[in-house]
């Protein structure tokens, strides 16, 4: 049911806190372009949503082809920084006490005059209707609460990869994030507001309230306040977390003296909640009563949820509502209850953005004409506050302060993202190799590593925009923001879902973009590309002089050597910076001799003796030597064998990774020199696609829709993933439905150490899916 | 304990029945009892006639023991041997022997159900006692009988539910009245002490007990009163007792009842019924906590689930919220209160019905939801709180029971347990909840002896000689 509308904290809105001054840069961002407002007013918290456009700089590359000859000799391609407008959703959560201040602030900063209505939902929407209409001059348009909730829920499930988690109180990592099943339906949403609503959701538009209960958060709060004279919900939870329910509840062992063995009921089970207070004539402590009440209500809700889940044969059960809202105490008791009643068959699932669902849904209702569900959206780590620390030991007032303004920002992605069709099991696919949320040692290492690398990133960011006056100031802001994020993640590694090397890298990219550093490596990449192109023909020629078998090894060594050039890896960027002449040949010498750390080269060679692959999808990595001298000769060989090649590169910049825009120019240049590549392009046997990503890592469950289509159409039977970010930090354990090749040089001594190797150890992992073995065994014995 | 078990063992021996049949005719003629019970097989369906109480004075224990062993010796052909000696002695001896052979236990006959909050005791008072029996009845047995039957209250807290007494019923070949007594489980130590003071162990009766207390207090019974309990499973007893009482009827009336038109307060009326073809049924036993069973036959049942929100929760929270001390007090207050002052209704949130989900405005959205607000907390009456507590607990049980019924595909839901005692608010609410939320698919049934079936079931175990008591 509705979030409670008449609780104590909402009555405190009579004495609104107007003294607060809002830092506009940080809270209601992009307000000037805001349109389509929505508001969700609950019993104690207000969630405001708006859609806005963000203008930011993007670096574009353009070939000089159409210009004069002498210009082309000077520079590889033209770089222009353009203004681009992208769409962003802003969600801000604050206490009802600030509602008036916030509305005033919005009024003062709102420029857009097109906006006429504000969508509203939540129990408090009615109460504040007049205030909102007066302050903002917008017409309040009420939307059904449950519809909004479900819409919001579908949206986060679909767009935020680590939205769902299970809670484990005593585990190393309390929050265990789940991979979201690509098909999010059907599921059960148990919304625990003042009462409980149990909703079965079958599709985007089809859902049904199949049941509910009047025993909910309001019962805990109301009864708790009566029993303990404690007014605030948070304080009640605090009391409960310190109490002993066994002093108040009648347990099985109080009745039986032990367990009720024949029914398998253990002695510690609660036989009768508050049963002792019915018989014992004594005083009970507030803490004990609060705990007993908490158990009673959590167990009851859990039991009903299980009965409904069983009746409707549903195994995905999400819990939300203010009773849950990030409170470890209630998440724990609900988890316990679900586990007990289903004998472990069903896990209680929670949502990271549970508090925003109503606002998101209300917003989506208002934005239907923009077709928000046609796009893919991504959480912006720079602008979102993440999951707050909710330790019950923390002073609740302090917590309320720190969490006074929570934010979520979602960027509309240019491309619609889908699963790679060749993933063996998309529902269990986890891109990341190491979950830093669970691995404390690794977490510490990587956080330190990213912090140490910060100076270099700032330096390069400044260097990328030498002519712009306030660049240093902006770079410093970036430094501060990213450092703060790293600090937050040290204490709350769960803030943005599972902490991974990928999320650390992505967060850095988001922060750089935030401060208009769209592509700090732009110039470096250009320089490297330019240099590498000069060597291309020489490299190809020397390869052609080799015998077939020798050449295959040389090609692989070439890809690996090229991959040594990487500004993303600290050890390498140091070398590159101190010695720019560090050459391709030198890189080869640095490579580990066979047998490599992971070495299935022999199987690969055997496979090459068989029939050619139909089509290879190659996820490329860095600019310069890597793509031009390492990858392209390898691609050339594949083309010569009769294999079609699809080169997948990033849509947007990330470190020195080659972007799709850059790669197009590079391929054109190579084609002009090399008839094999030229023919490949002409015959459409060499294609370029974008990955849909702007990350140095690779999430195979969020790829550009066009890429997925091409993969399917061309009957791709080989996937090549190159580089540490894509083949080691992510996808190392990814299983695919076709042959795959994962190649990388470990350019981080700590990681090398962990994997049992050393710096510049080589991973060459060739895998054939289990079912395809027999088919390929014939390939292993060439006729 | 051993003795009781060996008696139980005996019933299955065909040799015993042959001997009994031989005696049957003889005794039945002189007896005062036409019996419907105690049949072990077809041949003994007429049952035994008059038999002595089986315990005779201080030496009773020895003599029974002796006979017991003797009985072993006799086997199938001991009849002649017993016919020696003086006629009176022989007769007495025969009856005792018979009593043991027939597995009819010595008086007094008790069944006890020791729950979390209440002890339920059923006592069979034989009214067909012959002069001879009367003469032989030991003094403390007599005094127990007089004490129990001539009082309606025992000590400070024991109560005999006179209105539930089952009169002139036949059990195990004896006619008598079945009395229903309850006292708080807290008084259990006093009860055990009384057992010691009255030298209960000398009666050599088997104390059949069920409920958790049978386990919890077993050692106390043994060490304090030298009494061995025959511990019985509470759910077995519950089902057996329930089916028996339903079959026996309630002094000519039916044991069961339901509410006609449960969804309409104006025309809602209580109607009698029996559990003909009782299976399958969903049995909801509301004591301190709640157990929910799916019952497919007397012996085939499963515990579907349970909830800790039961009678104990109602009373416990009422005590804390209102300062009341007894269930009666709590119910009395509840009867005068108005829960809508405490609970937040759908209309309090939505101003009316929540049509999108077909929720009526008068449905409770949040139990105790108004109590989140300080002003309302300060102005609320104890009566309103008690009523809200009662409604909350009852509706919750109704909701869980309904879900179980749907999951188990059972349409008949039988509610029992002492939470329903003098509690028409709850019975009517449950009847309404079953009917309304299932759109008439489910029917709630109730039984007059709400909380006593476990104790009756325990007593039946004592008298168990056949399946068709």
mmCIF file with all atom_site columns, N, CA, C and O in Angstrom, chain B residues 434-457:
data_model
loop_
_atom_site.group_PDB
_atom_site.id
_atom_site.type_symbol
_atom_site.label_atom_id
_atom_site.label_alt_id
_atom_site.label_comp_id
_atom_site.label_asym_id
_atom_site.label_entity_id
_atom_site.label_seq_id
_atom_site.pdbx_PDB_ins_code
_atom_site.Cartn_x
_atom_site.Cartn_y
_atom_site.Cartn_z
_atom_site.occupancy
_atom_site.B_iso_or_equiv
_atom_site.pdbx_formal_charge
_atom_site.auth_seq_id
_atom_site.auth_comp_id
_atom_site.auth_asym_id
_atom_site.auth_atom_id
_atom_site.pdbx_PDB_model_num
ATOM 1  N N  . UNK B 1 434 ? -13.077 -15.377 5.137  1.00 0.00 ? 434 UNK B N  1
ATOM 2  C CA . UNK B 1 434 ? -13.037 -16.554 4.258  1.00 0.00 ? 434 UNK B CA 1
ATOM 3  C C  . UNK B 1 434 ? -13.997 -16.356 3.102  1.00 0.00 ? 434 UNK B C  1
ATOM 4  O O  . UNK B 1 434 ? -13.680 -16.611 1.947  1.00 0.00 ? 434 UNK B O  1
ATOM 5  N N  . UNK B 1 435 ? -15.194 -15.911 3.421  1.00 0.00 ? 435 UNK B N  1
ATOM 6  C CA . UNK B 1 435 ? -16.236 -15.774 2.419  1.00 0.00 ? 435 UNK B CA 1
ATOM 7  C C  . UNK B 1 435 ? -15.915 -14.650 1.438  1.00 0.00 ? 435 UNK B C  1
ATOM 8  O O  . UNK B 1 435 ? -15.910 -14.842 0.225  1.00 0.00 ? 435 UNK B O  1
ATOM 9  N N  . UNK B 1 436 ? -15.583 -13.482 1.977  1.00 0.00 ? 436 UNK B N  1
ATOM 10 C CA . UNK B 1 436 ? -15.406 -12.301 1.131  1.00 0.00 ? 436 UNK B CA 1
ATOM 11 C C  . UNK B 1 436 ? -14.222 -12.437 0.182  1.00 0.00 ? 436 UNK B C  1
ATOM 12 O O  . UNK B 1 436 ? -14.339 -12.240 -1.016 1.00 0.00 ? 436 UNK B O  1
ATOM 13 N N  . UNK B 1 437 ? -13.058 -12.785 0.741  1.00 0.00 ? 437 UNK B N  1
ATOM 14 C CA . UNK B 1 437 ? -11.863 -12.794 -0.082 1.00 0.00 ? 437 UNK B CA 1
ATOM 15 C C  . UNK B 1 437 ? -11.805 -13.963 -1.050 1.00 0.00 ? 437 UNK B C  1
ATOM 16 O O  . UNK B 1 437 ? -11.048 -13.948 -2.009 1.00 0.00 ? 437 UNK B O  1
ATOM 17 N N  . UNK B 1 438 ? -12.605 -15.006 -0.754 1.00 0.00 ? 438 UNK B N  1
ATOM 18 C CA . UNK B 1 438 ? -12.614 -16.139 -1.686 1.00 0.00 ? 438 UNK B CA 1
ATOM 19 C C  . UNK B 1 438 ? -13.826 -16.050 -2.607 1.00 0.00 ? 438 UNK B C  1
ATOM 20 O O  . UNK B 1 438 ? -14.106 -16.965 -3.357 1.00 0.00 ? 438 UNK B O  1
ATOM 21 N N  . UNK B 1 439 ? -14.560 -14.972 -2.498 1.00 0.00 ? 439 UNK B N  1
ATOM 22 C CA . UNK B 1 439 ? -15.793 -14.790 -3.262 1.00 0.00 ? 439 UNK B CA 1
ATOM 23 C C  . UNK B 1 439 ? -16.724 -15.982 -3.068 1.00 0.00 ? 439 UNK B C  1
ATOM 24 O O  . UNK B 1 439 ? -17.281 -16.528 -4.021 1.00 0.00 ? 439 UNK B O  1
ATOM 25 N N  . UNK B 1 440 ? -16.852 -16.391 -1.812 1.00 0.00 ? 440 UNK B N  1
ATOM 26 C CA . UNK B 1 440 ? -17.792 -17.452 -1.473 1.00 0.00 ? 440 UNK B CA 1
ATOM 27 C C  . UNK B 1 440 ? -17.281 -18.863 -1.670 1.00 0.00 ? 440 UNK B C  1
ATOM 28 O O  . UNK B 1 440 ? -17.992 -19.824 -1.431 1.00 0.00 ? 440 UNK B O  1
ATOM 29 N N  . UNK B 1 441 ? -16.028 -18.992 -2.104 1.00 0.00 ? 441 UNK B N  1
ATOM 30 C CA . UNK B 1 441 ? -15.471 -20.326 -2.356 1.00 0.00 ? 441 UNK B CA 1
ATOM 31 C C  . UNK B 1 441 ? -15.154 -21.087 -1.068 1.00 0.00 ? 441 UNK B C  1
ATOM 32 O O  . UNK B 1 441 ? -15.281 -22.296 -1.015 1.00 0.00 ? 441 UNK B O  1
ATOM 33 N N  . UNK B 1 442 ? -14.731 -20.360 -0.061 1.00 0.00 ? 442 UNK B N  1
ATOM 34 C CA . UNK B 1 442 ? -14.298 -21.022 1.173  1.00 0.00 ? 442 UNK B CA 1
ATOM 35 C C  . UNK B 1 442 ? -15.356 -20.851 2.253  1.00 0.00 ? 442 UNK B C  1
ATOM 36 O O  . UNK B 1 442 ? -16.044 -19.834 2.313  1.00 0.00 ? 442 UNK B O  1
ATOM 37 N N  . UNK B 1 443 ? -15.465 -21.864 3.091  1.00 0.00 ? 443 UNK B N  1
ATOM 38 C CA . UNK B 1 443 ? -16.391 -21.745 4.199  1.00 0.00 ? 443 UNK B CA 1
ATOM 39 C C  . UNK B 1 443 ? -15.641 -21.988 5.514  1.00 0.00 ? 443 UNK B C  1
ATOM 40 O O  . UNK B 1 443 ? -14.887 -22.938 5.637  1.00 0.00 ? 443 UNK B O  1
ATOM 41 N N  . UNK B 1 444 ? -15.880 -21.088 6.433  1.00 0.00 ? 444 UNK B N  1
ATOM 42 C CA . UNK B 1 444 ? -15.275 -21.221 7.758  1.00 0.00 ? 444 UNK B CA 1
ATOM 43 C C  . UNK B 1 444 ? -16.226 -21.974 8.676  1.00 0.00 ? 444 UNK B C  1
ATOM 44 O O  . UNK B 1 444 ? -17.405 -21.668 8.734  1.00 0.00 ? 444 UNK B O  1
ATOM 45 N N  . UNK B 1 445 ? -15.687 -22.987 9.343  1.00 0.00 ? 445 UNK B N  1
ATOM 46 C CA . UNK B 1 445 ? -16.486 -23.749 10.303 1.00 0.00 ? 445 UNK B CA 1
ATOM 47 C C  . UNK B 1 445 ? -15.864 -23.616 11.683 1.00 0.00 ? 445 UNK B C  1
ATOM 48 O O  . UNK B 1 445 ? -14.647 -23.475 11.816 1.00 0.00 ? 445 UNK B O  1
ATOM 49 N N  . UNK B 1 446 ? -16.714 -23.682 12.695 1.00 0.00 ? 446 UNK B N  1
ATOM 50 C CA . UNK B 1 446 ? -16.227 -23.555 14.063 1.00 0.00 ? 446 UNK B CA 1
ATOM 51 C C  . UNK B 1 446 ? -16.791 -24.691 14.895 1.00 0.00 ? 446 UNK B C  1
ATOM 52 O O  . UNK B 1 446 ? -17.766 -25.329 14.517 1.00 0.00 ? 446 UNK B O  1
ATOM 53 N N  . UNK B 1 447 ? -16.171 -24.938 16.031 1.00 0.00 ? 447 UNK B N  1
ATOM 54 C CA . UNK B 1 447 ? -16.619 -26.023 16.901 1.00 0.00 ? 447 UNK B CA 1
ATOM 55 C C  . UNK B 1 447 ? -16.764 -25.489 18.321 1.00 0.00 ? 447 UNK B C  1
ATOM 56 O O  . UNK B 1 447 ? -15.966 -24.663 18.770 1.00 0.00 ? 447 UNK B O  1
ATOM 57 N N  . UNK B 1 448 ? -17.801 -25.963 18.999 1.00 0.00 ? 448 UNK B N  1
ATOM 58 C CA . UNK B 1 448 ? -18.135 -25.403 20.304 1.00 0.00 ? 448 UNK B CA 1
ATOM 59 C C  . UNK B 1 448 ? -17.041 -25.640 21.353 1.00 0.00 ? 448 UNK B C  1
ATOM 60 O O  . UNK B 1 448 ? -16.823 -24.821 22.224 1.00 0.00 ? 448 UNK B O  1
ATOM 61 N N  . UNK B 1 449 ? -16.377 -26.764 21.286 1.00 0.00 ? 449 UNK B N  1
ATOM 62 C CA . UNK B 1 449 ? -15.363 -27.071 22.304 1.00 0.00 ? 449 UNK B CA 1
ATOM 63 C C  . UNK B 1 449 ? -13.969 -26.568 21.898 1.00 0.00 ? 449 UNK B C  1
ATOM 64 O O  . UNK B 1 449 ? -12.949 -27.189 22.215 1.00 0.00 ? 449 UNK B O  1
ATOM 65 N N  . UNK B 1 450 ? -13.989 -25.400 21.237 1.00 0.00 ? 450 UNK B N  1
ATOM 66 C CA . UNK B 1 450 ? -12.801 -24.742 20.668 1.00 0.00 ? 450 UNK B CA 1
ATOM 67 C C  . UNK B 1 450 ? -11.430 -25.301 21.024 1.00 0.00 ? 450 UNK B C  1
ATOM 68 O O  . UNK B 1 450 ? -10.700 -25.805 20.179 1.00 0.00 ? 450 UNK B O  1
ATOM 69 N N  . UNK B 1 451 ? -11.091 -25.186 22.318 1.00 0.00 ? 451 UNK B N  1
ATOM 70 C CA . UNK B 1 451 ? -9.692  -25.452 22.675 1.00 0.00 ? 451 UNK B CA 1
ATOM 71 C C  . UNK B 1 451 ? -9.428  -26.790 23.326 1.00 0.00 ? 451 UNK B C  1
ATOM 72 O O  . UNK B 1 451 ? -8.305  -27.065 23.734 1.00 0.00 ? 451 UNK B O  1
ATOM 73 N N  . UNK B 1 452 ? -10.471 -27.626 23.411 1.00 0.00 ? 452 UNK B N  1
ATOM 74 C CA . UNK B 1 452 ? -10.331 -28.831 24.243 1.00 0.00 ? 452 UNK B CA 1
ATOM 75 C C  . UNK B 1 452 ? -10.042 -30.111 23.465 1.00 0.00 ? 452 UNK B C  1
ATOM 76 O O  . UNK B 1 452 ? -9.938  -31.170 24.052 1.00 0.00 ? 452 UNK B O  1
ATOM 77 N N  . UNK B 1 453 ? -9.925  -30.000 22.175 1.00 0.00 ? 453 UNK B N  1
ATOM 78 C CA . UNK B 1 453 ? -9.823  -31.248 21.401 1.00 0.00 ? 453 UNK B CA 1
ATOM 79 C C  . UNK B 1 453 ? -8.521  -32.006 21.652 1.00 0.00 ? 453 UNK B C  1
ATOM 80 O O  . UNK B 1 453 ? -8.500  -33.224 21.654 1.00 0.00 ? 453 UNK B O  1
ATOM 81 N N  . UNK B 1 454 ? -7.478  -31.274 21.886 1.00 0.00 ? 454 UNK B N  1
ATOM 82 C CA . UNK B 1 454 ? -6.212  -31.937 22.189 1.00 0.00 ? 454 UNK B CA 1
ATOM 83 C C  . UNK B 1 454 ? -6.327  -32.767 23.451 1.00 0.00 ? 454 UNK B C  1
ATOM 84 O O  . UNK B 1 454 ? -5.879  -33.919 23.515 1.00 0.00 ? 454 UNK B O  1
ATOM 85 N N  . UNK B 1 455 ? -6.961  -32.202 24.458 1.00 0.00 ? 455 UNK B N  1
ATOM 86 C CA . UNK B 1 455 ? -7.124  -32.911 25.720 1.00 0.00 ? 455 UNK B CA 1
ATOM 87 C C  . UNK B 1 455 ? -8.033  -34.127 25.548 1.00 0.00 ? 455 UNK B C  1
ATOM 88 O O  . UNK B 1 455 ? -7.772  -35.202 26.088 1.00 0.00 ? 455 UNK B O  1
ATOM 89 N N  . UNK B 1 456 ? -9.090  -33.957 24.763 1.00 0.00 ? 456 UNK B N  1
ATOM 90 C CA . UNK B 1 456 ? -9.983  -35.095 24.493 1.00 0.00 ? 456 UNK B CA 1
ATOM 91 C C  . UNK B 1 456 ? -9.198  -36.187 23.763 1.00 0.00 ? 456 UNK B C  1
ATOM 92 O O  . UNK B 1 456 ? -9.300  -37.370 24.096 1.00 0.00 ? 456 UNK B O  1
ATOM 93 N N  . UNK B 1 457 ? -8.402  -35.765 22.807 1.00 0.00 ? 457 UNK B N  1
ATOM 94 C CA . UNK B 1 457 ? -7.579  -36.722 22.061 1.00 0.00 ? 457 UNK B CA 1
ATOM 95 C C  . UNK B 1 457 ? -6.624  -37.469 22.968 1.00 0.00 ? 457 UNK B C  1
ATOM 96 O O  . UNK B 1 457 ? -6.387  -38.668 22.802 1.00 0.00 ? 457 UNK B O  1
#
